[in-house]
PDB file of C-alpha atoms and ligand atoms in Angstrom:
ATOM      1  CA  MET A   1      -0.208   0.122   0.068  1.00 43.00           C
ATOM      2  CA  MET A   2       2.680   2.302   1.205  1.00 43.00           C
ATOM      3  CA  ILE A   3       4.685   1.722  -2.627  1.00 45.00           C
ATOM      4  CA  LYS A   4       1.683   2.420  -4.131  1.00 47.00           C
ATOM      5  CA  SER A   5       0.915   5.579  -2.471  1.00 46.00           C
ATOM      6  CA  ARG A   6       4.430   6.704  -3.226  1.00 53.00           C
ATOM      7  CA  ILE A   7       4.241   6.229  -7.207  1.00 51.00           C
ATOM      8  CA  CYS A   8       0.693   8.345  -7.054  1.00 56.00           C
ATOM      9  CA  ASN A   9       2.647  11.067  -5.254  1.00 60.00           C
ATOM     10  CA  HIS A  10       5.159  10.757  -7.435  1.00 62.00           C
ATOM     11  CA  ARG A  11       3.372  11.364 -10.463  1.00 59.00           C
ATOM     12  CA  PHE A  12       1.132  14.143  -8.785  1.00 62.00           C
ATOM     13  CA  TRP A  13       4.519  16.119  -8.014  1.00 65.00           C
ATOM     14  CA  ILE A  14       6.122  15.648 -11.400  1.00 61.00           C
ATOM     15  CA  ASP A  15       2.635  16.869 -12.725  1.00 62.00           C
ATOM     16  CA  PHE A  16       2.446  19.506 -10.287  1.00 65.00           C
ATOM     17  CA  VAL A  17       6.059  21.072 -11.214  1.00 69.00           C
ATOM     18  CA  TYR A  18       6.067  20.145 -14.700  1.00 75.00           C
ATOM     19  CA  PRO A  19       2.083  20.575 -16.104  1.00 84.00           C
ATOM     20  CA  ASN A  20       1.838  18.125 -19.093  1.00 86.00           C
ATOM     21  CA  ARG A  21       0.383  21.156 -21.662  1.00 88.00           C
ATOM     22  CA  CYS A  22      -1.526  20.545 -25.082  1.00 91.00           C
ATOM     23  CA  ALA A  23       0.756  20.471 -28.004  1.00 90.00           C
ATOM     24  CA  VAL A  24      -1.172  23.087 -30.000  1.00 92.00           C
ATOM     25  CA  CYS A  25      -2.920  25.490 -27.254  1.00 91.00           C
ATOM     26  CA  ASN A  26      -0.402  24.897 -24.493  1.00 88.00           C
ATOM     27  CA  LYS A  27      -3.020  24.994 -22.026  1.00 91.00           C
ATOM     28  CA  VAL A  28      -2.745  22.587 -19.192  1.00 92.00           C
ATOM     29  CA  ILE A  29      -4.158  18.896 -19.787  1.00 91.00           C
ATOM     30  CA  VAL A  30      -3.999  15.621 -18.033  1.00 88.00           C
ATOM     31  CA  TRP A  31      -0.605  13.715 -18.183  1.00 83.00           C
ATOM     32  CA  ASN A  32      -1.423  11.000 -20.333  1.00 83.00           C
ATOM     33  CA  GLU A  33      -2.730  13.279 -23.414  1.00 87.00           C
ATOM     34  CA  ILE A  34      -1.511  15.140 -26.145  1.00 89.00           C
ATOM     35  CA  VAL A  35      -3.683  17.559 -27.621  1.00 92.00           C
ATOM     36  CA  CYS A  36      -6.810  18.749 -25.699  1.00 94.00           C
ATOM     37  CA  SER A  37     -10.441  18.081 -26.707  1.00 94.00           C
ATOM     38  CA  GLU A  38     -11.180  21.294 -28.067  1.00 95.00           C
ATOM     39  CA  CYS A  39      -7.838  21.510 -30.325  1.00 95.00           C
ATOM     40  CA  MET A  40      -8.523  18.073 -31.487  1.00 95.00           C
ATOM     41  CA  GLN A  41     -12.108  18.717 -32.720  1.00 96.00           C
ATOM     42  CA  GLU A  42     -10.598  21.952 -34.827  1.00 96.00           C
ATOM     43  CA  LEU A  43      -7.653  20.695 -36.080  1.00 96.00           C
ATOM     44  CA  PRO A  44      -7.725  20.904 -39.824  1.00 96.00           C
ATOM     45  CA  PHE A  45      -7.326  17.075 -40.604  1.00 95.00           C
ATOM     46  CA  LEU A  46      -7.083  16.565 -44.694  1.00 93.00           C
ATOM     47  CA  GLU A  47      -9.677  14.402 -46.078  1.00 89.00           C
ATOM     48  CA  ASN A  48      -7.111  13.127 -48.598  1.00 87.00           C
ATOM     49  CA  PRO A  49      -3.939  12.686 -46.695  1.00 87.00           C
ATOM     50  CA  PHE A  50      -1.993  11.347 -49.773  1.00 85.00           C
ATOM     51  CA  LEU A  51      -0.884  14.326 -52.429  1.00 74.00           C
ATOM     52  CA  VAL A  52      -0.195  12.830 -55.620  1.00 65.00           C
ATOM     53  CA  SER A  53       1.766  15.664 -56.638  1.00 59.00           C
ATOM     54  CA  CYS A  54       2.295  19.575 -55.919  1.00 55.00           C
ATOM     55  CA  LYS A  55       2.942  22.550 -58.005  1.00 54.00           C
ATOM     56  CA  SER A  56       6.672  22.131 -57.954  1.00 51.00           C
ATOM     57  CA  ASN A  57       7.060  18.344 -57.511  1.00 60.00           C
ATOM     58  CA  GLY A  58       8.659  17.844 -60.684  1.00 69.00           C
ATOM     59  CA  GLY A  59       8.061  14.302 -60.324  1.00 81.00           C
ATOM     60  CA  ASN A  60      10.723  13.270 -58.177  1.00 91.00           C
ATOM     61  CA  LEU A  61       8.201  12.088 -55.054  1.00 92.00           C
ATOM     62  CA  LYS A  62       6.063   9.365 -56.048  1.00 91.00           C
ATOM     63  CA  LYS A  63       3.473  10.196 -53.100  1.00 91.00           C
ATOM     64  CA  ILE A  64       3.272  12.607 -50.417  1.00 92.00           C
ATOM     65  CA  CYS A  65       1.705  11.627 -47.339  1.00 94.00           C
ATOM     66  CA  SER A  66       0.168  14.633 -45.044  1.00 94.00           C
ATOM     67  CA  VAL A  67      -1.900  14.993 -41.796  1.00 95.00           C
ATOM     68  CA  PHE A  68      -3.007  18.436 -41.260  1.00 95.00           C
ATOM     69  CA  GLU A  69      -3.901  21.701 -43.625  1.00 94.00           C
ATOM     70  CA  TYR A  70      -1.329  24.308 -43.057  1.00 93.00           C
ATOM     71  CA  LYS A  71      -4.228  26.468 -41.497  1.00 94.00           C
ATOM     72  CA  GLY A  72      -6.126  27.330 -38.057  1.00 94.00           C
ATOM     73  CA  ASN A  73      -4.689  25.692 -35.004  1.00 94.00           C
ATOM     74  CA  ALA A  74      -2.399  23.330 -37.235  1.00 94.00           C
ATOM     75  CA  ILE A  75      -0.043  26.860 -37.461  1.00 93.00           C
ATOM     76  CA  TYR A  76      -0.079  26.844 -33.780  1.00 91.00           C
ATOM     77  CA  GLY A  77       0.844  23.030 -33.570  1.00 92.00           C
ATOM     78  CA  VAL A  78       4.102  23.942 -36.168  1.00 91.00           C
ATOM     79  CA  TYR A  79       4.943  26.850 -34.381  1.00 89.00           C
ATOM     80  CA  ASN A  80       5.289  25.045 -30.972  1.00 86.00           C
ATOM     81  CA  LEU A  81       7.509  22.352 -32.902  1.00 85.00           C
ATOM     82  CA  LYS A  82       9.945  25.074 -33.628  1.00 80.00           C
ATOM     83  CA  ASP A  83      10.280  25.439 -29.895  1.00 76.00           C
ATOM     84  CA  ARG A  84      11.484  22.697 -27.754  1.00 65.00           C
ATOM     85  CA  LYS A  85       8.273  22.505 -25.258  1.00 62.00           C
ATOM     86  CA  GLY A  86       6.271  21.848 -28.460  1.00 62.00           C
ATOM     87  CA  LEU A  87       7.829  18.576 -29.822  1.00 81.00           C
ATOM     88  CA  ARG A  88       5.120  16.557 -28.876  1.00 86.00           C
ATOM     89  CA  PHE A  89       2.861  18.006 -32.142  1.00 91.00           C
ATOM     90  CA  GLY A  90       5.588  15.780 -34.349  1.00 91.00           C
ATOM     91  CA  GLU A  91       5.478  12.975 -32.111  1.00 91.00           C
ATOM     92  CA  PHE A  92       1.263  13.712 -32.127  1.00 93.00           C
ATOM     93  CA  GLY A  93       1.455  14.227 -36.394  1.00 94.00           C
ATOM     94  CA  GLY A  94       3.995  11.502 -37.274  1.00 95.00           C
ATOM     95  CA  GLU A  95       2.122   8.938 -35.627  1.00 95.00           C
ATOM     96  CA  TYR A  96      -0.805   9.854 -37.946  1.00 95.00           C
ATOM     97  CA  CYS A  97       1.600   9.962 -40.437  1.00 96.00           C
ATOM     98  CA  SER A  98       2.667   6.459 -39.801  1.00 97.00           C
ATOM     99  CA  LYS A  99      -0.565   4.938 -39.762  1.00 96.00           C
ATOM    100  CA  TYR A 100      -1.763   6.253 -43.416  1.00 96.00           C
ATOM    101  CA  ILE A 101       1.300   5.034 -44.350  1.00 96.00           C
ATOM    102  CA  LYS A 102       0.822   1.775 -43.064  1.00 96.00           C
ATOM    103  CA  ASP A 103      -2.629   1.465 -44.337  1.00 95.00           C
ATOM    104  CA  SER A 104      -1.964   2.443 -47.682  1.00 94.00           C
ATOM    105  CA  GLY A 105       0.897  -0.352 -47.988  1.00 95.00           C
ATOM    106  CA  ILE A 106       3.635   2.269 -48.784  1.00 96.00           C
ATOM    107  CA  ALA A 107       5.251   1.297 -45.298  1.00 97.00           C
ATOM    108  CA  ASP A 108       5.956  -2.129 -46.910  1.00 97.00           C
ATOM    109  CA  MET A 109       7.695  -0.361 -49.769  1.00 97.00           C
ATOM    110  CA  ILE A 110       9.813   1.852 -47.787  1.00 98.00           C
ATOM    111  CA  ASP A 111      13.686   0.524 -46.907  1.00 98.00           C
ATOM    112  CA  VAL A 112      14.843   3.618 -44.993  1.00 98.00           C
ATOM    113  CA  VAL A 113      13.550   7.077 -43.542  1.00 98.00           C
ATOM    114  CA  THR A 114      15.129  10.084 -43.921  1.00 98.00           C
ATOM    115  CA  PHE A 115      14.448  13.835 -43.500  1.00 97.00           C
ATOM    116  CA  VAL A 116      15.184  17.275 -45.106  1.00 96.00           C
ATOM    117  CA  PRO A 117      18.497  18.811 -43.425  1.00 95.00           C
ATOM    118  CA  MET A 118      19.056  22.052 -41.514  1.00 92.00           C
ATOM    119  CA  SER A 119      21.875  24.143 -41.692  1.00 88.00           C
ATOM    120  CA  LYS A 120      24.710  23.567 -39.091  1.00 86.00           C
ATOM    121  CA  LYS A 121      24.279  27.146 -38.037  1.00 85.00           C
ATOM    122  CA  LYS A 122      20.263  26.670 -37.602  1.00 85.00           C
ATOM    123  CA  LYS A 123      20.737  23.299 -35.830  1.00 87.00           C
ATOM    124  CA  LYS A 124      23.008  24.821 -33.399  1.00 88.00           C
ATOM    125  CA  LYS A 125      20.792  27.624 -32.266  1.00 86.00           C
ATOM    126  CA  ARG A 126      17.401  25.732 -32.184  1.00 86.00           C
ATOM    127  CA  GLY A 127      19.368  22.573 -30.813  1.00 88.00           C
ATOM    128  CA  TYR A 128      17.746  20.127 -33.022  1.00 90.00           C
ATOM    129  CA  ASN A 129      16.079  19.740 -36.566  1.00 93.00           C
ATOM    130  CA  GLN A 130      12.405  19.086 -36.137  1.00 92.00           C
ATOM    131  CA  ALA A 131      12.017  17.263 -39.532  1.00 95.00           C
ATOM    132  CA  GLU A 132      14.423  14.696 -38.051  1.00 95.00           C
ATOM    133  CA  LYS A 133      12.456  13.979 -34.706  1.00 93.00           C
ATOM    134  CA  ILE A 134       9.153  13.515 -36.909  1.00 95.00           C
ATOM    135  CA  ALA A 135      11.487  11.181 -38.663  1.00 97.00           C
ATOM    136  CA  ARG A 136      12.537   9.504 -35.899  1.00 96.00           C
ATOM    137  CA  VAL A 137       8.689   8.836 -34.609  1.00 96.00           C
ATOM    138  CA  ILE A 138       7.687   7.761 -38.050  1.00 97.00           C
ATOM    139  CA  ALA A 139      11.148   4.944 -38.552  1.00 98.00           C
ATOM    140  CA  LYS A 140      10.135   3.849 -35.115  1.00 97.00           C
ATOM    141  CA  SER A 141       6.472   3.481 -35.904  1.00 97.00           C
ATOM    142  CA  ILE A 142       7.075   1.778 -39.346  1.00 97.00           C
ATOM    143  CA  ASP A 143      10.056  -0.332 -37.970  1.00 97.00           C
ATOM    144  CA  LYS A 144      12.255   1.168 -40.735  1.00 98.00           C
ATOM    145  CA  PRO A 145      16.124   2.399 -40.209  1.00 97.00           C
ATOM    146  CA  LEU A 146      16.598   6.281 -40.042  1.00 97.00           C
ATOM    147  CA  MET A 147      19.487   7.453 -41.995  1.00 96.00           C
ATOM    148  CA  LYS A 148      20.933  10.581 -40.646  1.00 93.00           C
ATOM    149  CA  ASN A 149      24.073  11.699 -42.870  1.00 89.00           C
ATOM    150  CA  LEU A 150      22.572  11.326 -46.537  1.00 96.00           C
ATOM    151  CA  LEU A 151      22.033  14.997 -47.507  1.00 96.00           C
ATOM    152  CA  ILE A 152      23.077  18.446 -46.253  1.00 94.00           C
ATOM    153  CA  HIS A 153      22.025  21.800 -45.703  1.00 92.00           C
ATOM    154  CA  LYS A 154      24.480  24.526 -47.223  1.00 85.00           C
ATOM    155  CA  SER A 155      24.186  27.503 -45.309  1.00 69.00           C
ATOM    156  CA  THR A 156      22.724  30.580 -47.596  1.00 66.00           C
ATOM    157  CA  SER A 157      21.555  33.387 -46.313  1.00 60.00           C
ATOM    158  CA  THR A 158      17.966  33.198 -46.834  1.00 63.00           C
ATOM    159  CA  GLU A 159      15.289  31.365 -45.370  1.00 66.00           C
ATOM    160  CA  GLN A 160      13.057  29.701 -47.839  1.00 64.00           C
ATOM    161  CA  HIS A 161       9.774  30.836 -46.100  1.00 68.00           C
ATOM    162  CA  LEU A 162      10.746  34.497 -46.577  1.00 70.00           C
ATOM    163  CA  LEU A 163      11.055  33.884 -50.485  1.00 69.00           C
ATOM    164  CA  ALA A 164       8.331  33.979 -53.150  1.00 74.00           C
ATOM    165  CA  ALA A 165       7.336  30.559 -54.948  1.00 70.00           C
ATOM    166  CA  ASP A 166       9.721  30.924 -57.865  1.00 71.00           C
ATOM    167  CA  GLU A 167      12.930  32.190 -55.993  1.00 72.00           C
ATOM    168  CA  ARG A 168      11.970  28.976 -53.531  1.00 69.00           C
ATOM    169  CA  LEU A 169      12.971  26.808 -56.425  1.00 67.00           C
ATOM    170  CA  ILE A 170      16.622  28.694 -57.408  1.00 70.00           C
ATOM    171  CA  ASN A 171      17.326  29.055 -53.391  1.00 70.00           C
ATOM    172  CA  ALA A 172      16.437  25.090 -52.614  1.00 67.00           C
ATOM    173  CA  LYS A 173      18.870  24.133 -55.879  1.00 67.00           C
ATOM    174  CA  LEU A 174      21.579  26.433 -54.034  1.00 73.00           C
ATOM    175  CA  SER A 175      21.165  24.980 -50.529  1.00 87.00           C
ATOM    176  CA  PHE A 176      21.036  21.693 -50.438  1.00 92.00           C
ATOM    177  CA  ASP A 177      23.688  18.607 -51.805  1.00 93.00           C
ATOM    178  CA  ILE A 178      24.896  15.276 -51.197  1.00 94.00           C
ATOM    179  CA  CYS A 179      26.669  14.460 -47.925  1.00 91.00           C
ATOM    180  CA  ASN A 180      30.144  13.775 -49.023  1.00 88.00           C
ATOM    181  CA  ASP A 181      30.294  10.109 -47.027  1.00 86.00           C
ATOM    182  CA  HIS A 182      26.659   9.282 -47.573  1.00 88.00           C
ATOM    183  CA  ALA A 183      25.794   5.452 -46.986  1.00 90.00           C
ATOM    184  CA  ASP A 184      24.633   3.636 -50.086  1.00 93.00           C
ATOM    185  CA  ILE A 185      20.981   3.863 -50.768  1.00 96.00           C
ATOM    186  CA  THR A 186      21.143   2.182 -54.358  1.00 97.00           C
ATOM    187  CA  GLY A 187      18.294   0.428 -55.208  1.00 97.00           C
ATOM    188  CA  LYS A 188      16.360   1.650 -51.752  1.00 98.00           C
ATOM    189  CA  THR A 189      13.049   3.077 -51.610  1.00 98.00           C
ATOM    190  CA  ILE A 190      13.245   6.454 -49.206  1.00 98.00           C
ATOM    191  CA  LEU A 191      10.924   8.201 -47.227  1.00 98.00           C
ATOM    192  CA  LEU A 192      11.522  11.503 -46.916  1.00 98.00           C
ATOM    193  CA  CYS A 193      10.197  13.538 -44.018  1.00 97.00           C
ATOM    194  CA  ASP A 194       9.894  17.530 -43.062  1.00 96.00           C
ATOM    195  CA  ASP A 195       7.227  19.290 -40.725  1.00 94.00           C
ATOM    196  CA  VAL A 196       5.347  21.381 -43.603  1.00 93.00           C
ATOM    197  CA  ILE A 197       5.249  21.290 -47.431  1.00 91.00           C
ATOM    198  CA  THR A 198       4.011  24.583 -49.255  1.00 85.00           C
ATOM    199  CA  THR A 199       5.480  25.036 -52.728  1.00 82.00           C
ATOM    200  CA  GLY A 200       7.185  21.589 -52.245  1.00 86.00           C
ATOM    201  CA  ALA A 201      10.375  23.525 -53.805  1.00 86.00           C
ATOM    202  CA  THR A 202      12.543  21.984 -50.834  1.00 90.00           C
ATOM    203  CA  MET A 203      11.131  18.359 -50.908  1.00 92.00           C
ATOM    204  CA  ASN A 204      11.432  18.150 -54.709  1.00 91.00           C
ATOM    205  CA  LYS A 205      15.153  19.157 -54.550  1.00 91.00           C
ATOM    206  CA  CYS A 206      16.371  16.480 -51.998  1.00 95.00           C
ATOM    207  CA  ALA A 207      14.585  14.028 -53.612  1.00 95.00           C
ATOM    208  CA  GLU A 208      16.061  15.067 -56.901  1.00 95.00           C
ATOM    209  CA  LEU A 209      19.520  14.379 -54.618  1.00 96.00           C
ATOM    210  CA  LEU A 210      18.356  11.178 -53.380  1.00 97.00           C
ATOM    211  CA  LEU A 211      17.597   9.656 -57.097  1.00 96.00           C
ATOM    212  CA  LYS A 212      20.828  10.959 -58.199  1.00 96.00           C
ATOM    213  CA  MET A 213      22.526   8.823 -55.428  1.00 96.00           C
ATOM    214  CA  GLY A 214      20.671   5.993 -56.678  1.00 96.00           C
ATOM    215  CA  ALA A 215      17.507   5.608 -54.554  1.00 97.00           C
ATOM    216  CA  LYS A 216      14.821   3.464 -56.653  1.00 97.00           C
ATOM    217  CA  ALA A 217      12.318   5.801 -55.390  1.00 96.00           C
ATOM    218  CA  VAL A 218      11.433   8.693 -53.145  1.00 96.00           C
ATOM    219  CA  PHE A 219       7.901   9.156 -51.109  1.00 96.00           C
ATOM    220  CA  GLY A 220       7.322  11.976 -48.600  1.00 96.00           C
ATOM    221  CA  ALA A 221       6.221  12.619 -45.257  1.00 96.00           C
ATOM    222  CA  THR A 222       5.078  15.953 -43.441  1.00 96.00           C
ATOM    223  CA  ILE A 223       2.719  16.951 -40.555  1.00 95.00           C
ATOM    224  CA  CYS A 224       1.250  19.827 -42.551  1.00 94.00           C
ATOM    225  CA  SER A 225       0.572  20.702 -46.473  1.00 92.00           C
ATOM    226  CA  THR A 226      -0.648  23.706 -47.976  1.00 86.00           C
ATOM    227  CA  GLU A 227      -1.465  22.137 -51.148  1.00 61.00           C
ATOM    228  CA  MET A 228      -4.778  20.270 -51.780  1.00 54.00           C
ATOM    229  CA  ASN A 229      -5.493  17.753 -54.297  1.00 45.00           C
TER     230      ASN A 229
HETATM  231 ZN1   ZN B   1      -5.386  22.513 -27.086  1.00 71.83          ZN
END
């Protein structure tokens, strides 16, 4: 009896000192929830989570799986994702992505999971790459290996989200490259992960490089998308 009550006390104090918060609105919620019931109702789940193509997808990605439309409170979730305390939105979205990928049979085709790289400077500043965190959740859930050193992000002075659509294409071409000591991915089917897809320029460029390295095919997985079928 004493042990049980101590465990309960322990949980109570952890929750008291570090209250569990909703990954979208930051409201205090019970310890075993990720998103509160109000946010859950309002989240803009995509009716069709598979985007066959997007404007700037020059055919380098076979299919892209996305969970939410990038609007409403999903924007707050992504905003939190870029702040350490909100990484659970990545876990939450990553688990949905994994479910869709498994249910559609795509997971069976995947050999390797990877992610859109972040520049060293930005990663040092933030402390982590949220795309890597999402890829880690998905890789674990679909039981496939995560490969970290396939692509690199070369530091450029301009961030993608500050540019117009046509400028993003040019910037994406300049920003990414193949990692010098990358693993052999010849003949492998890759799942490329990121937090948000907007014009698709970044994912398309990364997929182009993976194909150049000998990958058989590239699929995409993102938490949010601005593109609709
Ligand atoms: Zn909430």
